[in-house]
């Protein structure tokens, strides 16, 4: 079968062996997959034996040998550990969910990593009703999901984006305000979700209420976060918490099923900024790194 493999800081479409599933894994024929910015970093220096691909949607062609999970012919969305940018991938049954007819594979492929992260961010934050929330790096896939999920809880979301043109859709999804500079913002925040890195954390801290919560979830700029804790402006007793989407006591399968239900019910709207044939994956990666894509990028697998 064909699959994208890392080679010299880029990728190549190669012939590889078909998946050899373990007893708890189903084989999925991939119809579409989404690419994530974090995967572009790993491609630069990939571990031995690693292949990219954590967000896929398609059809089960071989059920798990232990009898668990969906039967062959079932449409699914899945979050494999790796190797999803391929014609087929083996996925543990506790990392996939069944798709209803009304949710396309292209839409579903945009759900796993970004959707799981956003859902688990909101769960970690607890009740957001009437709380003022600052979201940095808001124009990416995670940011769009967080905006819609938090706004649905009654939060007043301020979405911080790099340029004003990247914020239009965030308003439609429920953002209270969209800004490209914190100097445009009045008042203090109950919650801040930080994913940019560099001096972003230091800039937002003076905008916090004394008992605010800051959730640090990454540094998309690839610059380490910096802050001067001897600067006593704002956030006097604020809490800084490090977040990983892999933490939590709810299974990936259950959270994927929740995301699917929300999409099918019209309560969650994946923002897909690019849909192309999977042979264009290198071009999409370049656009993603250069921040020319808003939301998620999806590749459709043609045979």
PDB file of C-alpha atoms in Angstrom:
ATOM      1  CA  UNK A   1       0.000   0.000   0.000  1.00  0.00           C
ATOM      2  CA  UNK A   2       0.976   3.656  -0.308  1.00  0.00           C
ATOM      3  CA  UNK A   3       1.841   5.824   2.686  1.00  0.00           C
ATOM      4  CA  UNK A   4       3.663   9.056   3.426  1.00  0.00           C
ATOM      5  CA  UNK A   5       7.004   8.474   5.130  1.00  0.00           C
ATOM      6  CA  UNK A   6       9.465  11.012   6.555  1.00  0.00           C
ATOM      7  CA  UNK A   7      12.686  11.600   4.651  1.00  0.00           C
ATOM      8  CA  UNK A   8      15.313  14.328   5.165  1.00  0.00           C
ATOM      9  CA  UNK A   9      13.014  16.830   6.900  1.00  0.00           C
ATOM     10  CA  UNK A  10      10.215  16.259   4.405  1.00  0.00           C
ATOM     11  CA  UNK A  11       7.955  13.371   3.337  1.00  0.00           C
ATOM     12  CA  UNK A  12       7.677  11.000   0.391  1.00  0.00           C
ATOM     13  CA  UNK A  13       4.865   8.784  -0.839  1.00  0.00           C
ATOM     14  CA  UNK A  14       6.247   5.247  -0.681  1.00  0.00           C
ATOM     15  CA  UNK A  15       5.116   1.670  -1.003  1.00  0.00           C
ATOM     16  CA  UNK A  16       5.021   0.130   2.496  1.00  0.00           C
ATOM     17  CA  UNK A  17       3.790  -3.091   4.050  1.00  0.00           C
ATOM     18  CA  UNK A  18       0.090  -3.159   4.953  1.00  0.00           C
ATOM     19  CA  UNK A  19      -0.737  -2.835   8.643  1.00  0.00           C
ATOM     20  CA  UNK A  20      -0.322  -5.868  10.877  1.00  0.00           C
ATOM     21  CA  UNK A  21      -2.969  -5.245  13.554  1.00  0.00           C
ATOM     22  CA  UNK A  22      -2.741  -6.435  17.128  1.00  0.00           C
ATOM     23  CA  UNK A  23      -5.644  -8.297  18.736  1.00  0.00           C
ATOM     24  CA  UNK A  24      -7.322  -5.076  19.903  1.00  0.00           C
ATOM     25  CA  UNK A  25      -6.857  -3.191  16.628  1.00  0.00           C
ATOM     26  CA  UNK A  26      -9.109  -2.757  13.615  1.00  0.00           C
ATOM     27  CA  UNK A  27      -7.806  -1.997  10.135  1.00  0.00           C
ATOM     28  CA  UNK A  28      -9.297   1.161   8.621  1.00  0.00           C
ATOM     29  CA  UNK A  29      -9.297   2.022   4.929  1.00  0.00           C
ATOM     30  CA  UNK A  30      -8.539   5.740   5.077  1.00  0.00           C
ATOM     31  CA  UNK A  31     -10.858   8.075   3.165  1.00  0.00           C
ATOM     32  CA  UNK A  32      -9.488  11.332   4.593  1.00  0.00           C
ATOM     33  CA  UNK A  33      -6.979  12.568   7.138  1.00  0.00           C
ATOM     34  CA  UNK A  34      -6.117  15.848   8.788  1.00  0.00           C
ATOM     35  CA  UNK A  35      -2.614  17.230   9.279  1.00  0.00           C
ATOM     36  CA  UNK A  36      -1.541  19.039  12.428  1.00  0.00           C
ATOM     37  CA  UNK A  37       1.143  21.632  13.028  1.00  0.00           C
ATOM     38  CA  UNK A  38       2.766  19.489  15.716  1.00  0.00           C
ATOM     39  CA  UNK A  39       3.332  16.709  13.208  1.00  0.00           C
ATOM     40  CA  UNK A  40       5.303  19.083  11.001  1.00  0.00           C
ATOM     41  CA  UNK A  41       7.772  19.524  13.876  1.00  0.00           C
ATOM     42  CA  UNK A  42       8.255  15.765  14.287  1.00  0.00           C
ATOM     43  CA  UNK A  43       8.872  15.355  10.548  1.00  0.00           C
ATOM     44  CA  UNK A  44      11.964  17.537  10.928  1.00  0.00           C
ATOM     45  CA  UNK A  45      13.613  14.908  13.175  1.00  0.00           C
ATOM     46  CA  UNK A  46      11.438  11.786  13.174  1.00  0.00           C
ATOM     47  CA  UNK A  47      12.011   8.859  15.557  1.00  0.00           C
ATOM     48  CA  UNK A  48      13.074   5.597  13.959  1.00  0.00           C
ATOM     49  CA  UNK A  49      10.126   3.733  12.450  1.00  0.00           C
ATOM     50  CA  UNK A  50       7.711   6.612  12.891  1.00  0.00           C
ATOM     51  CA  UNK A  51       5.192   7.607  10.226  1.00  0.00           C
ATOM     52  CA  UNK A  52       2.902  10.644  10.472  1.00  0.00           C
ATOM     53  CA  UNK A  53      -0.865  10.573  10.855  1.00  0.00           C
ATOM     54  CA  UNK A  54      -3.042  10.844  13.966  1.00  0.00           C
ATOM     55  CA  UNK A  55      -6.388  12.042  12.519  1.00  0.00           C
ATOM     56  CA  UNK A  56      -8.253   9.773  10.101  1.00  0.00           C
ATOM     57  CA  UNK A  57     -11.710   8.848   8.916  1.00  0.00           C
ATOM     58  CA  UNK A  58     -12.680   5.898   6.764  1.00  0.00           C
ATOM     59  CA  UNK A  59     -14.173   2.406   6.786  1.00  0.00           C
ATOM     60  CA  UNK A  60     -13.268  -0.662   8.818  1.00  0.00           C
ATOM     61  CA  UNK A  61     -12.012  -3.405   6.500  1.00  0.00           C
ATOM     62  CA  UNK A  62     -10.885  -5.819   9.207  1.00  0.00           C
ATOM     63  CA  UNK A  63     -12.403  -6.010  12.668  1.00  0.00           C
ATOM     64  CA  UNK A  64     -10.289  -6.471  15.794  1.00  0.00           C
ATOM     65  CA  UNK A  65      -9.378 -10.116  16.318  1.00  0.00           C
ATOM     66  CA  UNK A  66     -10.650 -10.116  19.897  1.00  0.00           C
ATOM     67  CA  UNK A  67     -14.199  -9.382  18.671  1.00  0.00           C
ATOM     68  CA  UNK A  68     -14.353  -5.880  20.115  1.00  0.00           C
ATOM     69  CA  UNK A  69     -15.077  -2.759  18.131  1.00  0.00           C
ATOM     70  CA  UNK A  70     -17.041  -2.188  14.925  1.00  0.00           C
ATOM     71  CA  UNK A  71     -17.604  -4.723  12.185  1.00  0.00           C
ATOM     72  CA  UNK A  72     -16.152  -4.515   8.669  1.00  0.00           C
ATOM     73  CA  UNK A  73     -17.974  -1.952   6.548  1.00  0.00           C
ATOM     74  CA  UNK A  74     -18.528   0.436   9.466  1.00  0.00           C
ATOM     75  CA  UNK A  75     -17.613   4.073   8.873  1.00  0.00           C
ATOM     76  CA  UNK A  76     -15.413   5.466  11.652  1.00  0.00           C
ATOM     77  CA  UNK A  77     -13.321   8.399  12.803  1.00  0.00           C
ATOM     78  CA  UNK A  78     -10.089   7.448  14.544  1.00  0.00           C
ATOM     79  CA  UNK A  79      -7.066   8.773  16.386  1.00  0.00           C
ATOM     80  CA  UNK A  80      -4.243   6.279  15.766  1.00  0.00           C
ATOM     81  CA  UNK A  81      -0.911   6.649  17.510  1.00  0.00           C
ATOM     82  CA  UNK A  82       0.737   7.220  14.105  1.00  0.00           C
ATOM     83  CA  UNK A  83       0.849   6.149  10.442  1.00  0.00           C
ATOM     84  CA  UNK A  84      -2.542   7.536   9.396  1.00  0.00           C
ATOM     85  CA  UNK A  85      -1.324   9.306   6.257  1.00  0.00           C
ATOM     86  CA  UNK A  86      -1.762   6.105   4.290  1.00  0.00           C
ATOM     87  CA  UNK A  87      -4.258   3.995   2.387  1.00  0.00           C
ATOM     88  CA  UNK A  88      -4.794   1.844   5.496  1.00  0.00           C
ATOM     89  CA  UNK A  89      -3.983   2.104   9.182  1.00  0.00           C
ATOM     90  CA  UNK A  90      -4.364  -0.146  12.230  1.00  0.00           C
ATOM     91  CA  UNK A  91      -6.205   1.560  15.101  1.00  0.00           C
ATOM     92  CA  UNK A  92      -6.933   0.361  18.630  1.00  0.00           C
ATOM     93  CA  UNK A  93     -10.688   0.053  19.114  1.00  0.00           C
ATOM     94  CA  UNK A  94     -10.554   2.374  22.135  1.00  0.00           C
ATOM     95  CA  UNK A  95      -9.309   5.143  19.804  1.00  0.00           C
ATOM     96  CA  UNK A  96     -12.160   5.222  17.287  1.00  0.00           C
ATOM     97  CA  UNK A  97     -15.868   6.030  17.072  1.00  0.00           C
ATOM     98  CA  UNK A  98     -18.635   5.140  14.630  1.00  0.00           C
ATOM     99  CA  UNK A  99     -19.754   7.794  12.141  1.00  0.00           C
ATOM    100  CA  UNK A 100     -23.411   8.391  11.283  1.00  0.00           C
ATOM    101  CA  UNK A 101     -24.359   8.907   7.637  1.00  0.00           C
ATOM    102  CA  UNK A 102     -24.794  12.664   8.059  1.00  0.00           C
ATOM    103  CA  UNK A 103     -21.133  13.232   8.994  1.00  0.00           C
ATOM    104  CA  UNK A 104     -18.774  12.965   6.030  1.00  0.00           C
ATOM    105  CA  UNK A 105     -15.303  11.494   6.238  1.00  0.00           C
ATOM    106  CA  UNK A 106     -13.822  14.870   5.274  1.00  0.00           C
ATOM    107  CA  UNK A 107     -15.572  16.600   8.155  1.00  0.00           C
ATOM    108  CA  UNK A 108     -14.793  13.804  10.612  1.00  0.00           C
ATOM    109  CA  UNK A 109     -11.086  13.774   9.756  1.00  0.00           C
ATOM    110  CA  UNK A 110     -10.789  17.275  11.217  1.00  0.00           C
ATOM    111  CA  UNK A 111     -12.102  16.156  14.603  1.00  0.00           C
ATOM    112  CA  UNK A 112      -9.576  13.972  16.474  1.00  0.00           C
ATOM    113  CA  UNK A 113      -6.530  15.892  17.701  1.00  0.00           C
ATOM    114  CA  UNK A 114      -7.933  19.428  17.606  1.00  0.00           C
ATOM    115  CA  UNK A 115     -11.388  18.393  18.771  1.00  0.00           C
ATOM    116  CA  UNK A 116     -10.144  16.144  21.562  1.00  0.00           C
ATOM    117  CA  UNK A 117      -7.816  18.902  22.769  1.00  0.00           C
ATOM    118  CA  UNK A 118     -10.584  21.506  22.814  1.00  0.00           C
ATOM    119  CA  UNK A 119     -13.086  19.216  24.516  1.00  0.00           C
ATOM    120  CA  UNK A 120     -10.577  18.292  27.202  1.00  0.00           C
ATOM    121  CA  UNK A 121      -9.483  21.908  27.676  1.00  0.00           C
ATOM    122  CA  UNK A 122     -13.073  22.876  28.428  1.00  0.00           C
ATOM    123  CA  UNK A 123     -13.483  19.911  30.785  1.00  0.00           C
ATOM    124  CA  UNK A 124     -10.303  20.898  32.640  1.00  0.00           C
ATOM    125  CA  UNK A 125     -11.503  24.485  33.025  1.00  0.00           C
ATOM    126  CA  UNK A 126     -14.837  23.443  34.514  1.00  0.00           C
ATOM    127  CA  UNK A 127     -17.896  25.659  34.346  1.00  0.00           C
ATOM    128  CA  UNK A 128     -17.327  28.646  32.061  1.00  0.00           C
ATOM    129  CA  UNK A 129     -20.759  30.227  32.356  1.00  0.00           C
ATOM    130  CA  UNK A 130     -20.460  34.032  32.561  1.00  0.00           C
ATOM    131  CA  UNK A 131     -16.674  33.786  32.828  1.00  0.00           C
ATOM    132  CA  UNK A 132     -14.404  35.937  30.707  1.00  0.00           C
ATOM    133  CA  UNK A 133     -11.986  33.774  28.705  1.00  0.00           C
ATOM    134  CA  UNK A 134      -8.899  34.852  26.757  1.00  0.00           C
ATOM    135  CA  UNK A 135      -7.790  32.469  24.024  1.00  0.00           C
ATOM    136  CA  UNK A 136      -4.425  33.059  22.335  1.00  0.00           C
ATOM    137  CA  UNK A 137      -3.554  31.516  18.971  1.00  0.00           C
ATOM    138  CA  UNK A 138      -7.277  31.310  18.362  1.00  0.00           C
ATOM    139  CA  UNK A 139      -7.311  30.916  14.584  1.00  0.00           C
ATOM    140  CA  UNK A 140      -6.005  27.335  14.541  1.00  0.00           C
ATOM    141  CA  UNK A 141      -8.080  24.176  14.613  1.00  0.00           C
ATOM    142  CA  UNK A 142      -8.083  23.917  18.410  1.00  0.00           C
ATOM    143  CA  UNK A 143      -8.975  27.592  18.782  1.00  0.00           C
ATOM    144  CA  UNK A 144     -12.092  27.318  16.638  1.00  0.00           C
ATOM    145  CA  UNK A 145     -13.343  24.334  18.614  1.00  0.00           C
ATOM    146  CA  UNK A 146     -12.573  25.927  21.998  1.00  0.00           C
ATOM    147  CA  UNK A 147     -14.352  29.113  20.961  1.00  0.00           C
ATOM    148  CA  UNK A 148     -17.544  27.321  19.997  1.00  0.00           C
ATOM    149  CA  UNK A 149     -17.551  24.929  22.971  1.00  0.00           C
ATOM    150  CA  UNK A 150     -16.806  27.673  25.521  1.00  0.00           C
ATOM    151  CA  UNK A 151     -19.306  30.121  24.019  1.00  0.00           C
ATOM    152  CA  UNK A 152     -21.971  27.394  24.168  1.00  0.00           C
ATOM    153  CA  UNK A 153     -21.381  27.257  27.940  1.00  0.00           C
ATOM    154  CA  UNK A 154     -22.014  30.979  28.225  1.00  0.00           C
ATOM    155  CA  UNK A 155     -18.390  32.159  28.332  1.00  0.00           C
ATOM    156  CA  UNK A 156     -17.394  35.568  26.993  1.00  0.00           C
ATOM    157  CA  UNK A 157     -14.537  34.533  24.743  1.00  0.00           C
ATOM    158  CA  UNK A 158     -11.910  37.002  23.581  1.00  0.00           C
ATOM    159  CA  UNK A 159     -10.066  35.421  20.653  1.00  0.00           C
ATOM    160  CA  UNK A 160      -6.550  36.726  20.091  1.00  0.00           C
ATOM    161  CA  UNK A 161      -5.403  36.233  16.478  1.00  0.00           C
ATOM    162  CA  UNK A 162      -2.310  37.246  14.551  1.00  0.00           C
ATOM    163  CA  UNK A 163      -4.174  39.316  11.943  1.00  0.00           C
ATOM    164  CA  UNK A 164      -7.785  40.595  11.934  1.00  0.00           C
ATOM    165  CA  UNK A 165      -8.728  38.673   8.766  1.00  0.00           C
ATOM    166  CA  UNK A 166      -8.164  35.368  10.593  1.00  0.00           C
ATOM    167  CA  UNK A 167     -10.907  36.085  13.114  1.00  0.00           C
ATOM    168  CA  UNK A 168     -14.070  36.364  11.013  1.00  0.00           C
ATOM    169  CA  UNK A 169     -15.201  32.779  11.533  1.00  0.00           C
ATOM    170  CA  UNK A 170     -14.501  32.950  15.263  1.00  0.00           C
ATOM    171  CA  UNK A 171     -17.174  35.621  15.631  1.00  0.00           C
ATOM    172  CA  UNK A 172     -19.651  33.377  13.848  1.00  0.00           C
ATOM    173  CA  UNK A 173     -18.796  30.559  16.257  1.00  0.00           C
ATOM    174  CA  UNK A 174     -19.607  32.717  19.265  1.00  0.00           C
ATOM    175  CA  UNK A 175     -16.531  34.751  20.168  1.00  0.00           C
ATOM    176  CA  UNK A 176     -17.511  37.830  22.158  1.00  0.00           C
ATOM    177  CA  UNK A 177     -14.657  39.781  20.598  1.00  0.00           C
ATOM    178  CA  UNK A 178     -11.767  39.119  18.234  1.00  0.00           C
ATOM    179  CA  UNK A 179      -8.575  41.140  18.584  1.00  0.00           C
ATOM    180  CA  UNK A 180      -5.025  41.095  17.228  1.00  0.00           C
ATOM    181  CA  UNK A 181      -3.505  43.097  20.107  1.00  0.00           C
ATOM    182  CA  UNK A 182      -4.260  42.945  23.828  1.00  0.00           C
ATOM    183  CA  UNK A 183      -4.131  46.742  23.905  1.00  0.00           C
ATOM    184  CA  UNK A 184      -7.535  46.574  22.198  1.00  0.00           C
ATOM    185  CA  UNK A 185      -9.030  44.840  25.243  1.00  0.00           C
ATOM    186  CA  UNK A 186     -10.566  46.422  28.340  1.00  0.00           C
ATOM    187  CA  UNK A 187     -10.993  44.682  31.678  1.00  0.00           C
ATOM    188  CA  UNK A 188      -9.581  41.516  33.228  1.00  0.00           C
ATOM    189  CA  UNK A 189      -9.990  37.820  32.485  1.00  0.00           C
ATOM    190  CA  UNK A 190     -11.088  34.901  34.662  1.00  0.00           C
ATOM    191  CA  UNK A 191      -9.371  32.350  32.410  1.00  0.00           C
ATOM    192  CA  UNK A 192      -6.574  32.446  29.830  1.00  0.00           C
ATOM    193  CA  UNK A 193      -5.681  29.624  27.452  1.00  0.00           C
ATOM    194  CA  UNK A 194      -2.155  30.087  26.131  1.00  0.00           C
ATOM    195  CA  UNK A 195      -0.703  28.225  23.155  1.00  0.00           C
ATOM    196  CA  UNK A 196       1.610  30.696  21.419  1.00  0.00           C
ATOM    197  CA  UNK A 197       4.813  30.848  23.476  1.00  0.00           C
ATOM    198  CA  UNK A 198       7.445  33.570  23.435  1.00  0.00           C
ATOM    199  CA  UNK A 199       6.352  36.667  25.332  1.00  0.00           C
ATOM    200  CA  UNK A 200       2.642  35.871  24.959  1.00  0.00           C
ATOM    201  CA  UNK A 201       2.332  34.647  28.554  1.00  0.00           C
ATOM    202  CA  UNK A 202       4.043  37.762  29.914  1.00  0.00           C
ATOM    203  CA  UNK A 203       1.748  40.000  27.867  1.00  0.00           C
ATOM    204  CA  UNK A 204      -1.467  38.356  29.016  1.00  0.00           C
ATOM    205  CA  UNK A 205      -0.615  38.064  32.720  1.00  0.00           C
ATOM    206  CA  UNK A 206      -1.338  41.744  33.563  1.00  0.00           C
ATOM    207  CA  UNK A 207      -4.806  41.188  32.051  1.00  0.00           C
ATOM    208  CA  UNK A 208      -5.758  38.546  34.638  1.00  0.00           C
ATOM    209  CA  UNK A 209      -7.994  38.770  37.673  1.00  0.00           C
ATOM    210  CA  UNK A 210      -6.242  37.995  40.987  1.00  0.00           C
ATOM    211  CA  UNK A 211      -7.675  34.469  41.159  1.00  0.00           C
ATOM    212  CA  UNK A 212      -7.518  33.670  37.432  1.00  0.00           C
ATOM    213  CA  UNK A 213      -6.543  30.334  35.916  1.00  0.00           C
ATOM    214  CA  UNK A 214      -4.012  30.147  33.073  1.00  0.00           C
ATOM    215  CA  UNK A 215      -3.930  26.927  31.070  1.00  0.00           C
ATOM    216  CA  UNK A 216      -0.629  26.542  29.197  1.00  0.00           C
ATOM    217  CA  UNK A 217      -1.039  24.127  26.296  1.00  0.00           C
ATOM    218  CA  UNK A 218       1.878  24.736  23.953  1.00  0.00           C
ATOM    219  CA  UNK A 219       4.096  27.156  22.095  1.00  0.00           C
ATOM    220  CA  UNK A 220       3.130  27.208  18.431  1.00  0.00           C
ATOM    221  CA  UNK A 221       5.700  29.931  17.782  1.00  0.00           C
ATOM    222  CA  UNK A 222       8.388  27.418  18.806  1.00  0.00           C
ATOM    223  CA  UNK A 223       9.734  30.024  21.209  1.00  0.00           C
ATOM    224  CA  UNK A 224       9.871  29.100  24.934  1.00  0.00           C
ATOM    225  CA  UNK A 225       7.389  30.971  27.073  1.00  0.00           C
ATOM    226  CA  UNK A 226       8.864  33.766  29.167  1.00  0.00           C
ATOM    227  CA  UNK A 227       7.457  35.670  32.133  1.00  0.00           C
ATOM    228  CA  UNK A 228       8.815  37.873  34.897  1.00  0.00           C
ATOM    229  CA  UNK A 229       7.123  36.823  38.125  1.00  0.00           C
ATOM    230  CA  UNK A 230       8.494  39.934  39.837  1.00  0.00           C
ATOM    231  CA  UNK A 231       6.156  41.963  37.630  1.00  0.00           C
ATOM    232  CA  UNK A 232       3.197  42.273  40.011  1.00  0.00           C
ATOM    233  CA  UNK A 233       0.718  43.678  37.510  1.00  0.00           C
ATOM    234  CA  UNK A 234      -2.424  41.550  37.309  1.00  0.00           C
ATOM    235  CA  UNK A 235      -2.932  37.924  38.242  1.00  0.00           C
ATOM    236  CA  UNK A 236      -1.645  38.437  41.782  1.00  0.00           C
ATOM    237  CA  UNK A 237      -2.781  35.010  42.966  1.00  0.00           C
ATOM    238  CA  UNK A 238      -3.391  33.445  39.564  1.00  0.00           C
ATOM    239  CA  UNK A 239      -2.766  29.742  38.941  1.00  0.00           C
ATOM    240  CA  UNK A 240      -0.650  28.510  36.027  1.00  0.00           C
ATOM    241  CA  UNK A 241      -1.436  24.970  34.953  1.00  0.00           C
ATOM    242  CA  UNK A 242       0.284  22.894  32.290  1.00  0.00           C
ATOM    243  CA  UNK A 243      -2.118  20.971  30.042  1.00  0.00           C
ATOM    244  CA  UNK A 244      -1.745  17.870  27.889  1.00  0.00           C
ATOM    245  CA  UNK A 245      -4.678  16.527  25.905  1.00  0.00           C
ATOM    246  CA  UNK A 246      -3.570  12.972  26.729  1.00  0.00           C
ATOM    247  CA  UNK A 247      -4.435  13.496  30.408  1.00  0.00           C
ATOM    248  CA  UNK A 248      -7.891  12.652  31.701  1.00  0.00           C
ATOM    249  CA  UNK A 249     -10.144   9.814  32.776  1.00  0.00           C
ATOM    250  CA  UNK A 250     -12.428   9.728  29.702  1.00  0.00           C
ATOM    251  CA  UNK A 251     -11.394   7.425  26.869  1.00  0.00           C
ATOM    252  CA  UNK A 252     -10.500   8.735  23.434  1.00  0.00           C
ATOM    253  CA  UNK A 253     -13.295   6.607  21.984  1.00  0.00           C
ATOM    254  CA  UNK A 254     -15.904   8.196  24.258  1.00  0.00           C
ATOM    255  CA  UNK A 255     -14.676  11.713  23.571  1.00  0.00           C
ATOM    256  CA  UNK A 256     -14.602  11.079  19.826  1.00  0.00           C
ATOM    257  CA  UNK A 257     -18.184   9.822  20.060  1.00  0.00           C
ATOM    258  CA  UNK A 258     -19.131  13.029  21.891  1.00  0.00           C
ATOM    259  CA  UNK A 259     -17.554  15.176  19.176  1.00  0.00           C
ATOM    260  CA  UNK A 260     -19.378  13.194  16.491  1.00  0.00           C
ATOM    261  CA  UNK A 261     -22.716  13.649  18.277  1.00  0.00           C
ATOM    262  CA  UNK A 262     -22.145  17.393  18.549  1.00  0.00           C
ATOM    263  CA  UNK A 263     -21.328  17.673  14.847  1.00  0.00           C
ATOM    264  CA  UNK A 264     -24.246  15.476  13.803  1.00  0.00           C
ATOM    265  CA  UNK A 265     -26.567  17.563  15.979  1.00  0.00           C
ATOM    266  CA  UNK A 266     -25.386  20.849  14.494  1.00  0.00           C
ATOM    267  CA  UNK A 267     -23.799  22.014  17.748  1.00  0.00           C
ATOM    268  CA  UNK A 268     -20.155  21.852  16.653  1.00  0.00           C
ATOM    269  CA  UNK A 269     -18.821  23.061  13.331  1.00  0.00           C
ATOM    270  CA  UNK A 270     -15.335  21.997  12.259  1.00  0.00           C
ATOM    271  CA  UNK A 271     -13.494  24.854  10.572  1.00  0.00           C
ATOM    272  CA  UNK A 272     -11.737  23.329   7.568  1.00  0.00           C
ATOM    273  CA  UNK A 273      -9.552  25.849   5.812  1.00  0.00           C
ATOM    274  CA  UNK A 274      -8.185  23.513   3.142  1.00  0.00           C
ATOM    275  CA  UNK A 275      -9.384  20.297   1.443  1.00  0.00           C
ATOM    276  CA  UNK A 276      -7.080  18.753  -1.162  1.00  0.00           C
ATOM    277  CA  UNK A 277      -6.115  15.445  -2.711  1.00  0.00           C
ATOM    278  CA  UNK A 278      -3.669  13.542  -0.538  1.00  0.00           C
ATOM    279  CA  UNK A 279      -0.958  13.792  -3.183  1.00  0.00           C
ATOM    280  CA  UNK A 280      -0.803  17.505  -2.241  1.00  0.00           C
ATOM    281  CA  UNK A 281       0.180  16.757   1.362  1.00  0.00           C
ATOM    282  CA  UNK A 282       3.665  18.374   1.099  1.00  0.00           C
ATOM    283  CA  UNK A 283       2.084  21.586  -0.224  1.00  0.00           C
ATOM    284  CA  UNK A 284      -0.411  21.604   2.635  1.00  0.00           C
ATOM    285  CA  UNK A 285       2.373  21.126   5.171  1.00  0.00           C
ATOM    286  CA  UNK A 286       4.172  24.159   3.738  1.00  0.00           C
ATOM    287  CA  UNK A 287       0.981  26.214   3.978  1.00  0.00           C
ATOM    288  CA  UNK A 288       0.393  25.036   7.532  1.00  0.00           C
ATOM    289  CA  UNK A 289       3.890  25.958   8.686  1.00  0.00           C
ATOM    290  CA  UNK A 290       3.584  29.345   6.979  1.00  0.00           C
ATOM    291  CA  UNK A 291       0.211  29.917   8.679  1.00  0.00           C
ATOM    292  CA  UNK A 292      -1.672  30.226   5.411  1.00  0.00           C
ATOM    293  CA  UNK A 293      -4.430  27.885   6.593  1.00  0.00           C
ATOM    294  CA  UNK A 294      -7.136  28.883   9.048  1.00  0.00           C
ATOM    295  CA  UNK A 295      -8.569  26.016  11.092  1.00  0.00           C
ATOM    296  CA  UNK A 296      -7.890  22.446   9.965  1.00  0.00           C
ATOM    297  CA  UNK A 297      -6.424  21.078   6.730  1.00  0.00           C
ATOM    298  CA  UNK A 298      -7.873  17.842   5.336  1.00  0.00           C
ATOM    299  CA  UNK A 299      -6.504  15.529   2.635  1.00  0.00           C
ATOM    300  CA  UNK A 300      -8.801  13.144   0.774  1.00  0.00           C
ATOM    301  CA  UNK A 301      -7.319   9.762  -0.186  1.00  0.00           C
ATOM    302  CA  UNK A 302      -7.854   8.803  -3.828  1.00  0.00           C
ATOM    303  CA  UNK A 303      -7.067   5.384  -5.226  1.00  0.00           C
TER     304      UNK A 303
END
